mmCIF file of C-alpha atoms and ligand atoms in Angstrom:
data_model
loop_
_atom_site.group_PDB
_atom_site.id
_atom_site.type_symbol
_atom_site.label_atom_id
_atom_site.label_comp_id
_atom_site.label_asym_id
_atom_site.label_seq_id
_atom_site.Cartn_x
_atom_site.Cartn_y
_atom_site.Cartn_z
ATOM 1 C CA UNK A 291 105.374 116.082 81.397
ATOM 2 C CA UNK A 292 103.278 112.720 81.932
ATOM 3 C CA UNK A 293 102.527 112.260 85.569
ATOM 4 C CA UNK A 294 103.921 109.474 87.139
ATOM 5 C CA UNK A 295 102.633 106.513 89.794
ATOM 6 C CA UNK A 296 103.679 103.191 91.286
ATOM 7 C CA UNK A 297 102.073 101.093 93.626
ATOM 8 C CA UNK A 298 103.218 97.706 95.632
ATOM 9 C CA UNK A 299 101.428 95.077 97.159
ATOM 10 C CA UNK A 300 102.254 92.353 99.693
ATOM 11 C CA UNK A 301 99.417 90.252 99.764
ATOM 12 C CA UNK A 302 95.640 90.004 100.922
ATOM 13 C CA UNK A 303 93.702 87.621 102.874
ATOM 14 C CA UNK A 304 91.794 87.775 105.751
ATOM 15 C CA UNK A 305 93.992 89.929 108.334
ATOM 16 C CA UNK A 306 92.523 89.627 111.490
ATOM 17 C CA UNK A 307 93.445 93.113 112.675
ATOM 18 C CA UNK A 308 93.299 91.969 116.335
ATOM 19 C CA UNK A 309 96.478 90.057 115.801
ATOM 20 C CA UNK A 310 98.530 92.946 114.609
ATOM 21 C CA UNK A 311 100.353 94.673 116.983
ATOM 22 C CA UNK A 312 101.532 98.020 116.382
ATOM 23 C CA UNK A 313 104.931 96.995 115.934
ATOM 24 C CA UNK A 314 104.120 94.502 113.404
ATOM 25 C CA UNK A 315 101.878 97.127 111.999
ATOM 26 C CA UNK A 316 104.938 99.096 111.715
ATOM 27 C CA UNK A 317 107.536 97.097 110.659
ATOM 28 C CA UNK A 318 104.971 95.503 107.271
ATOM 29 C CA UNK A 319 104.261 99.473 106.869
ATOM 30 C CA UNK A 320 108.043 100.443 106.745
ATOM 31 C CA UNK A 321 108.796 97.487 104.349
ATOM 32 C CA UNK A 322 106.219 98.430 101.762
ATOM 33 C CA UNK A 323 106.825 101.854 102.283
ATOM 34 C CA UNK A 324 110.979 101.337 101.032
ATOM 35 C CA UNK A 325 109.760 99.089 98.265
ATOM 36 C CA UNK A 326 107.344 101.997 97.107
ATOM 37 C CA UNK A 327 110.342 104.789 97.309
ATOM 38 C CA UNK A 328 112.922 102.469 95.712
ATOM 39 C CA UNK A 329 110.410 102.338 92.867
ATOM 40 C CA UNK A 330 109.454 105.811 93.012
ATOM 41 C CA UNK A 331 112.995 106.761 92.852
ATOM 42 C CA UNK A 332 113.558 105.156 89.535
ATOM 43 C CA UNK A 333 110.726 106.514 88.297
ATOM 44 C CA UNK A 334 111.239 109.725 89.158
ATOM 45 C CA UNK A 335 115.245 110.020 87.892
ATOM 46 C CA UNK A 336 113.580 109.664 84.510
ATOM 47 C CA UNK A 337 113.728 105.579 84.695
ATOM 48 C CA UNK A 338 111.473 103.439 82.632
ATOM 49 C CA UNK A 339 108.523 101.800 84.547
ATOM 50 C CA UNK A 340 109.727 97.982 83.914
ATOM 51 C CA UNK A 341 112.568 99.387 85.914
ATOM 52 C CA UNK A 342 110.596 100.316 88.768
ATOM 53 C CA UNK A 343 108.626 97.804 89.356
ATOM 54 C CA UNK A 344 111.373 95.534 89.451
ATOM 55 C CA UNK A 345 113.393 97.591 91.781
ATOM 56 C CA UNK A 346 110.302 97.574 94.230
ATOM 57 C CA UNK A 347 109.539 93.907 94.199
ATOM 58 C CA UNK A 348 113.074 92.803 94.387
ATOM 59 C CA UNK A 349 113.041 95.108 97.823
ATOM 60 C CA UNK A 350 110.209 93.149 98.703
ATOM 61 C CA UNK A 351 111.356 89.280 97.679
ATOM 62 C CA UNK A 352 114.800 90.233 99.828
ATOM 63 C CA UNK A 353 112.419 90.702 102.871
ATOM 64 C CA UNK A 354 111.112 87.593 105.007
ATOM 65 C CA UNK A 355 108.214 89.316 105.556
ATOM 66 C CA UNK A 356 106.479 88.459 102.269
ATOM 67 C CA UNK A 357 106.081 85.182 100.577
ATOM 68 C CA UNK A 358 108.340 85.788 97.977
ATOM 69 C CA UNK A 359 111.850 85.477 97.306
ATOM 70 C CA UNK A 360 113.328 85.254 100.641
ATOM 71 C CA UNK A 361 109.639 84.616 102.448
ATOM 72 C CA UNK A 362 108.442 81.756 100.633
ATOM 73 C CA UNK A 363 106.068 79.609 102.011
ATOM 74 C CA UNK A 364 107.036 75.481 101.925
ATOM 75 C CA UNK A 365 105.562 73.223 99.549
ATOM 76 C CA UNK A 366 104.443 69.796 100.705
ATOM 77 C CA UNK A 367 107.909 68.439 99.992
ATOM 78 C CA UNK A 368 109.291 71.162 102.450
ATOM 79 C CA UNK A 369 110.689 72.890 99.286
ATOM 80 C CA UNK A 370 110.265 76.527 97.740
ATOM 81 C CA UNK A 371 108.985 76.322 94.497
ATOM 82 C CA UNK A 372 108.590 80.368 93.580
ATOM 83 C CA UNK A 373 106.719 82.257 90.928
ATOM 84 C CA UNK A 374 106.916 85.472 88.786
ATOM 85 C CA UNK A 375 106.589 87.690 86.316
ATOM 86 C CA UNK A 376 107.077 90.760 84.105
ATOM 87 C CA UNK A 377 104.879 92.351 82.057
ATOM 88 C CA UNK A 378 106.004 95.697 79.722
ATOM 89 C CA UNK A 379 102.863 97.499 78.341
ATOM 90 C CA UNK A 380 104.384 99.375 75.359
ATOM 91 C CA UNK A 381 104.667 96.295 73.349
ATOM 92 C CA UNK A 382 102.822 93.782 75.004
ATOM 93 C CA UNK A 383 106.106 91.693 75.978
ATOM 94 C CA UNK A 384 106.058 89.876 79.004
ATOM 95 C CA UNK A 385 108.347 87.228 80.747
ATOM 96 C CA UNK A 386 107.471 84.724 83.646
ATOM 97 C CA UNK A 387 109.300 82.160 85.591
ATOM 98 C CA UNK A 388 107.040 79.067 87.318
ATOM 99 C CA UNK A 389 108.231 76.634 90.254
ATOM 100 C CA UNK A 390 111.810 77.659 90.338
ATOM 101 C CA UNK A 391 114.351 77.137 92.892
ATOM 102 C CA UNK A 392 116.856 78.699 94.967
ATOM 103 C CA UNK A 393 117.015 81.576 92.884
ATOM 104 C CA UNK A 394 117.345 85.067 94.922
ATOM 105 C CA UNK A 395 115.197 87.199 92.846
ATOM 106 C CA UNK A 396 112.612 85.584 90.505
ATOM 107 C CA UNK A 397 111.562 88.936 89.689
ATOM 108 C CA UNK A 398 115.056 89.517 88.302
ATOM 109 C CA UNK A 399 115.157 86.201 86.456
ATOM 110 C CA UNK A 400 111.172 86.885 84.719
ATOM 111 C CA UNK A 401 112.606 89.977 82.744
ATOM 112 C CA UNK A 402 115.770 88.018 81.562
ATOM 113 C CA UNK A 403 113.487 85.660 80.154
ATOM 114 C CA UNK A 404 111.801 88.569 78.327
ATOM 115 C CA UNK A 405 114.588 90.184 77.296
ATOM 116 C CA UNK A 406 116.700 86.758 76.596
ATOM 117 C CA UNK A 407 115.282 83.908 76.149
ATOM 118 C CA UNK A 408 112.986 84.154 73.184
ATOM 119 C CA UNK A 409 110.162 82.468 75.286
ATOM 120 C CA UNK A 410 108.107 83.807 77.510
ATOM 121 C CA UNK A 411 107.192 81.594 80.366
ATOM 122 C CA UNK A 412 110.058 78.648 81.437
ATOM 123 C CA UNK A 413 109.353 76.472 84.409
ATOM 124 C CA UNK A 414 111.312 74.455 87.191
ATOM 125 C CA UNK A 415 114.652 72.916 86.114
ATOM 126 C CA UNK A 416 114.853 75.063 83.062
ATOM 127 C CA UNK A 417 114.509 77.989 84.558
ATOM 128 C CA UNK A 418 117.425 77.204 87.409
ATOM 129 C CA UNK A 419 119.376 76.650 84.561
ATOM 130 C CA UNK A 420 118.769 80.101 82.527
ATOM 131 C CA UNK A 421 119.466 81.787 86.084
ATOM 132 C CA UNK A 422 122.668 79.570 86.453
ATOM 133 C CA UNK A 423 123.733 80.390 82.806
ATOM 134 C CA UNK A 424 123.497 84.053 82.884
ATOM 135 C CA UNK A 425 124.823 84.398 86.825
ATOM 136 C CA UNK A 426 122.085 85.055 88.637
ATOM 137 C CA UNK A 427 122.504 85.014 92.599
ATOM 138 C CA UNK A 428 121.381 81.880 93.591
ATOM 139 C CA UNK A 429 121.210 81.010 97.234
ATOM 140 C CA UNK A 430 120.907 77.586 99.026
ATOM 141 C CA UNK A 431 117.888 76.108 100.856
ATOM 142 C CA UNK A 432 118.735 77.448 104.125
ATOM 143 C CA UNK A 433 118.107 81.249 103.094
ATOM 144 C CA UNK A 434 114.606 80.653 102.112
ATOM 145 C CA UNK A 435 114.143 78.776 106.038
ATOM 146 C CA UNK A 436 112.027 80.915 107.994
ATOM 147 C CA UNK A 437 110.487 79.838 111.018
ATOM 148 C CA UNK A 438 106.955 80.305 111.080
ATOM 149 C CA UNK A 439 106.846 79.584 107.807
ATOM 150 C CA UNK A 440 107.424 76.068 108.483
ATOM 151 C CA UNK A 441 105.433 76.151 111.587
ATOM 152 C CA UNK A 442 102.630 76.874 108.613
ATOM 153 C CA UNK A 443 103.897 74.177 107.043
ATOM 154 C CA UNK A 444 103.614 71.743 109.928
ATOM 155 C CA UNK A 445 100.152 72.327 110.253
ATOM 156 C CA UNK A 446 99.083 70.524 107.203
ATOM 157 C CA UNK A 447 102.009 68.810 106.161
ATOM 158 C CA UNK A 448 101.053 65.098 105.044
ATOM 159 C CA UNK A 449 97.637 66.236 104.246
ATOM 160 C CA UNK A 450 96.476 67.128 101.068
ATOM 161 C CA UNK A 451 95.381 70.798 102.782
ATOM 162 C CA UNK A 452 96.795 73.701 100.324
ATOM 163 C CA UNK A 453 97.048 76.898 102.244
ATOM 164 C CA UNK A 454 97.151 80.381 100.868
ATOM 165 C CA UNK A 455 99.489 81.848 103.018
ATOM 166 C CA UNK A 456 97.117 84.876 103.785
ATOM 167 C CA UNK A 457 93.967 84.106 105.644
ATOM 168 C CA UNK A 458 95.575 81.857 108.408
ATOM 169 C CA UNK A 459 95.183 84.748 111.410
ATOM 170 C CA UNK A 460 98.450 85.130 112.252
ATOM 171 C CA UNK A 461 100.875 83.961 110.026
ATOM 172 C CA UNK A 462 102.761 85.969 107.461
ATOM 173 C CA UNK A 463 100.990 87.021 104.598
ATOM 174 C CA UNK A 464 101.775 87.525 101.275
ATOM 175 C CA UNK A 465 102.369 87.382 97.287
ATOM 176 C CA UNK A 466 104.304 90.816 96.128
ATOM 177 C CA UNK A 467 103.651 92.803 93.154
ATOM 178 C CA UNK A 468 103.658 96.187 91.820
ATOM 179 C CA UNK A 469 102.740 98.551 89.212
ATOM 180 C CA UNK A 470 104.095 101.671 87.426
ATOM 181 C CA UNK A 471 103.862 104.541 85.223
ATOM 182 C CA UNK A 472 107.129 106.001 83.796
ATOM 183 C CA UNK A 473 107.002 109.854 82.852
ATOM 184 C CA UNK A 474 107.381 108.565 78.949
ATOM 185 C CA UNK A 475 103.677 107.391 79.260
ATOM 186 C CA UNK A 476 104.830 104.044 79.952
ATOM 187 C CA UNK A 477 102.758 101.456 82.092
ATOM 188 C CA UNK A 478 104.503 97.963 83.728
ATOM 189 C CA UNK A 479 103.720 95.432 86.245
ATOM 190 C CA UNK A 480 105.507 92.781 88.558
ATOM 191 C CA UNK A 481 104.265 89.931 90.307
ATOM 192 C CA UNK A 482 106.751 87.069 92.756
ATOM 193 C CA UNK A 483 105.319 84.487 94.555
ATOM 194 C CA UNK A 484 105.830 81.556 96.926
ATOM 195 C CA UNK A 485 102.726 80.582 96.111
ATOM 196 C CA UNK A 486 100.829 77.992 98.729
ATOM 197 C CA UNK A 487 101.629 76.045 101.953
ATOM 198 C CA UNK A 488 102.040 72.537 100.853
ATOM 199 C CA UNK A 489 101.196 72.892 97.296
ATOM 200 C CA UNK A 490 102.040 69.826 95.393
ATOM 201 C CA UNK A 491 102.745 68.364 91.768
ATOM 202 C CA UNK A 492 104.238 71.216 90.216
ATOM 203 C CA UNK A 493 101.075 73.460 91.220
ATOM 204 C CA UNK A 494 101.112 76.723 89.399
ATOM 205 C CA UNK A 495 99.130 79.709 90.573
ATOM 206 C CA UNK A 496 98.024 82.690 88.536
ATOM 207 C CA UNK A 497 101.312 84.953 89.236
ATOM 208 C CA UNK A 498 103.401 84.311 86.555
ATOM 209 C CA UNK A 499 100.731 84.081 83.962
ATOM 210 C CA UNK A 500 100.155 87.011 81.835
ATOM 211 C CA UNK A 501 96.438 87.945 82.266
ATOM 212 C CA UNK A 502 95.476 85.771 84.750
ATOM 213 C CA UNK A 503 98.287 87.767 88.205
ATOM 214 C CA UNK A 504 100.080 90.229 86.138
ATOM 215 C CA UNK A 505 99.132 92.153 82.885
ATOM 216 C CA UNK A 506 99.861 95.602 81.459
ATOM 217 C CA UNK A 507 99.250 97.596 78.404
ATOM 218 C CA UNK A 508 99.859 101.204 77.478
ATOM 219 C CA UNK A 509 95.928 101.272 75.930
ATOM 220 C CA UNK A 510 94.626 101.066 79.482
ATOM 221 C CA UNK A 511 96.398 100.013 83.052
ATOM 222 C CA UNK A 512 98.768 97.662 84.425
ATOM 223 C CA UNK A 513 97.649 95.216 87.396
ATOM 224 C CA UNK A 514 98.809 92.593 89.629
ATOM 225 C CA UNK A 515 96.727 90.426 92.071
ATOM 226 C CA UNK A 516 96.775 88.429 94.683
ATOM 227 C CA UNK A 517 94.890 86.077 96.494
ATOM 228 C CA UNK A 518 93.751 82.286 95.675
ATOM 229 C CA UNK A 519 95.269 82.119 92.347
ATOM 230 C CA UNK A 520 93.019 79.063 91.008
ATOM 231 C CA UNK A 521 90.337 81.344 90.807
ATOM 232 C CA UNK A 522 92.231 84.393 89.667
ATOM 233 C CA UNK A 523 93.086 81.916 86.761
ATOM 234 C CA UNK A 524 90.149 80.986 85.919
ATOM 235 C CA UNK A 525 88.924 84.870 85.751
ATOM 236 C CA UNK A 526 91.601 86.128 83.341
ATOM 237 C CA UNK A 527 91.543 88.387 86.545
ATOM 238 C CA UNK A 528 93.793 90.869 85.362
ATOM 239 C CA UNK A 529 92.954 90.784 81.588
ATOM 240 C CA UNK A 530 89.621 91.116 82.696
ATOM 241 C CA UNK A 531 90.295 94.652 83.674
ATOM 242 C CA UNK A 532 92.011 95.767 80.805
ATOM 243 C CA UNK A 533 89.369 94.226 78.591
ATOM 244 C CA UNK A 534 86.609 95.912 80.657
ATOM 245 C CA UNK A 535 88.283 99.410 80.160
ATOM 246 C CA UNK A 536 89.431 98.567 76.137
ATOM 247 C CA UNK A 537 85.915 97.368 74.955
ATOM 248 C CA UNK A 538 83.318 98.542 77.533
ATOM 249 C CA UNK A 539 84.797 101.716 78.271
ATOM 250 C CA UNK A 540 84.660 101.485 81.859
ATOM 251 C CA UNK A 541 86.746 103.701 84.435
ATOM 252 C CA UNK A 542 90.013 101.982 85.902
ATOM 253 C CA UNK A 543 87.992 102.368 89.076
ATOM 254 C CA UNK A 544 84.973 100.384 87.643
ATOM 255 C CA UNK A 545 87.092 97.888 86.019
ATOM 256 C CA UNK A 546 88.685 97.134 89.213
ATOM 257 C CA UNK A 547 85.410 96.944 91.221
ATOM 258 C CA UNK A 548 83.502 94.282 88.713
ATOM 259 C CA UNK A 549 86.256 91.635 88.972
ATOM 260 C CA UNK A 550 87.124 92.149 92.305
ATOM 261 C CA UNK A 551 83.676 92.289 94.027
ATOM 262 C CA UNK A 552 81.617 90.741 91.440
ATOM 263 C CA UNK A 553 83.647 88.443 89.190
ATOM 264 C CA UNK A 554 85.916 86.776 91.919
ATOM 265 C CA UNK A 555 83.838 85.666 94.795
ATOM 266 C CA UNK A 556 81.706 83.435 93.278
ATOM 267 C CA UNK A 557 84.995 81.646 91.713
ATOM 268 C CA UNK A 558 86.408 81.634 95.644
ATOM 269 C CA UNK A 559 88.475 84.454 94.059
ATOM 270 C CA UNK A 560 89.512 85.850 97.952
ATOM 271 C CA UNK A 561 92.224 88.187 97.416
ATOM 272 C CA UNK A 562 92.376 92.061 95.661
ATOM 273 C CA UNK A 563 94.672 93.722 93.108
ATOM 274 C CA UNK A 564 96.820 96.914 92.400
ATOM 275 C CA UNK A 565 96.133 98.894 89.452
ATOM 276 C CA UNK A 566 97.411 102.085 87.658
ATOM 277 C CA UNK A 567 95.507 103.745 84.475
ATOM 278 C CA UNK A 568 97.580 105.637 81.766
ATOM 279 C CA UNK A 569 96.916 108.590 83.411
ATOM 280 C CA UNK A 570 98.416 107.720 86.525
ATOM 281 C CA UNK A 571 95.343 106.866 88.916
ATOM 282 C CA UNK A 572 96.110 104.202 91.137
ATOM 283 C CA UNK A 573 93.621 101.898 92.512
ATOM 284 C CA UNK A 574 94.112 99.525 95.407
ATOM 285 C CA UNK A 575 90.996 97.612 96.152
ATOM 286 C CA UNK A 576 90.395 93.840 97.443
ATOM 287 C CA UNK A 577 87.576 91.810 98.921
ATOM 288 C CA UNK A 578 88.705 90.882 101.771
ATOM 289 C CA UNK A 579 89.526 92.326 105.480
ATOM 290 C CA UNK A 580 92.963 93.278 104.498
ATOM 291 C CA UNK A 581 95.676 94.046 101.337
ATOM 292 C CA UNK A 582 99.310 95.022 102.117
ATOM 293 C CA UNK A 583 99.750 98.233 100.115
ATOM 294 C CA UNK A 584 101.666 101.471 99.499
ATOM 295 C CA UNK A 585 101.784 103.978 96.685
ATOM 296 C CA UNK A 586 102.969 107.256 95.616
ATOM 297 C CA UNK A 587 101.163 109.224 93.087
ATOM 298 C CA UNK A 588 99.806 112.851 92.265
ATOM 299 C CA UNK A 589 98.346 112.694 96.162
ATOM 300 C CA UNK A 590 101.811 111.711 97.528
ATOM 301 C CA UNK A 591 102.313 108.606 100.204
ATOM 302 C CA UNK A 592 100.148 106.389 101.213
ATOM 303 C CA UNK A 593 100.895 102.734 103.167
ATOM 304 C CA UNK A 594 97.947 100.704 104.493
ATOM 305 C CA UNK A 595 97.162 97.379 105.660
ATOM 306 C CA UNK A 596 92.927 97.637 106.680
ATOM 307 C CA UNK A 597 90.402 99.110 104.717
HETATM 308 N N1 LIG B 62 98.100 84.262 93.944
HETATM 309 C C1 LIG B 62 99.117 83.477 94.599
HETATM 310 C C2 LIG B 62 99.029 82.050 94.132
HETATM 311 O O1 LIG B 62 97.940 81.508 94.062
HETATM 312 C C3 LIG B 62 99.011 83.487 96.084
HETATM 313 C C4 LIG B 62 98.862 84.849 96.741
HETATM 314 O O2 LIG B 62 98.567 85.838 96.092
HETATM 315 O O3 LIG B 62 99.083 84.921 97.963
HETATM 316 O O4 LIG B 62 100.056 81.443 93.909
#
């Protein structure tokens, strides 16, 4: 029987690992560590992979902790505009969501637009309304409020600063995705965002764009980033992998190493990715001090925040 993997991520930025306590440690580490089992659990009842990385990111969206869902940073007009999407790599069918509101789980919402809506990517108002129309659980402003998440936001509200939510010291971090392969050979990926403190105009990061934050496809891996999503745009980031494996022949490992360390920084690209081959290797890598992380895979259970 094919093996089978899943990985989460929670964001990456510069962590300075002097402002981590050990019970902060601890509580990120248990909160990653559930969203990895939840997945792992579908995975392993004989559940497909689009499944389980739904299951884990919806664990993670529900959380505070992350900025997704629940976490969401503000935008400049003290709103949370959130991001996401689904990508299935048996057929190449992916669904997305961009700038939507007061919906509980984008995640959720991203596969209904795969599976419904005949489109694959539906922004702002639109997408409310799909939610609203098949009964999503929406929730009102006051569920996405979170304290120092607006203490973020006073910092550079009224400028024209943007903020990725990691690499501000202490504050929360983090973007949420994961990856998976299903024991019927079977890769997927998720990817929910917040996106960043006081974005403006609509601003759309790389998250719900297939290739750019999320990608999968059974001929090599599945992968989804985070990090400053302007230049994970403008890197095909996550296509780039796939790409790199499908026509150069490189190792996941490889793969992952050229656009992370070689192709991103010079683009600003701060930030890492998860990855998982069709043979179940995970890689985790990012180039920066830290990436929010857990999988499970051949080697067991693994949860980390540093390098
Ligand atoms: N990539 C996300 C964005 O630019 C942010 C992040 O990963 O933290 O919207």
């Amino acid at each position: 029987m094919q093996e089978i993997a899943i990985a989460v991520h929670g964001g990456a930025g510069t962590i300075d690992p002097s402002a981590m306590t050990a019970e902060k440690e601890a509580t990120y580490k248990s909160a990653l560590s559930l969203a990895v089992r939840r997945g792992h659990g579908v995975l392993a009842a004989g559940g497909s992979s689009l499944d389980a990385v739904e299951a884990a990111v919806r664990v993670l969206e529900d959380s505070p902790l992350f900025n997704a869902g629940r976490g969401s940073v503000f935008t400049a007009e003290g709103k949370h505009e959130m991001d996401a999407a689904v990508m299935r790599g048996s057929d190449l069918h992916a669904g997305a969501v961009a700038g939507v509101q007061n919906v509980r789980n984008p995640v959720r919402l991203a596969r209904l637009v795969m599976e419904q809506s005949g489109h694959v990517l539906i922004s702002g108002r639109g997408a409310f309304e799909f939610a609203y129309r098949h009964k999503l659980p929406l929730e009102d402003d006051a569920y996405f409020f979170d304290q120092l998440r607006h203490d973020q936001w006073e910092q550079v509200k009224g400028s024209t600063q943007v903020r990725l939510d990691h690499s501000t010291g202490e504050k929360k971090f983090g973007t949420v995705g994961a990856v998976a392969l299903d024991m019927h050979g079977d890769l997927a990926s998720a990817t929910s965002t917040g996106g960043m403190t006081n974005k403006r105009w609509g601003r759309i990061g790389d998250s719900p764009v297939p290739g750019a934050g999320t990608y999968a496809n059974n001929e090599t891996c599945a992968i989804s980033c985070t990090g400053n999503g302007e230049a994970f745009l403008r890197a095909v980031a996550a296509h780039d992998v796939h790409a790199l494996m499908a026509y150069k022949g490189l190792s996941l490992q490889e793969a992952v190493r050229l656009v992370v360390h070689e192709k991103l920084p010079p683009l600003d690209g701060e930030g890492g990715l998860i990855a998982v081959d069709r043979q179940g290797r995970v890689v985790l890598d990012f180039n920066c001090t830290g990436m929010y992380r857990a999988k499970i895979d051949g080697g067991g259970e693994e949860v980390a925040i540093f390098r």
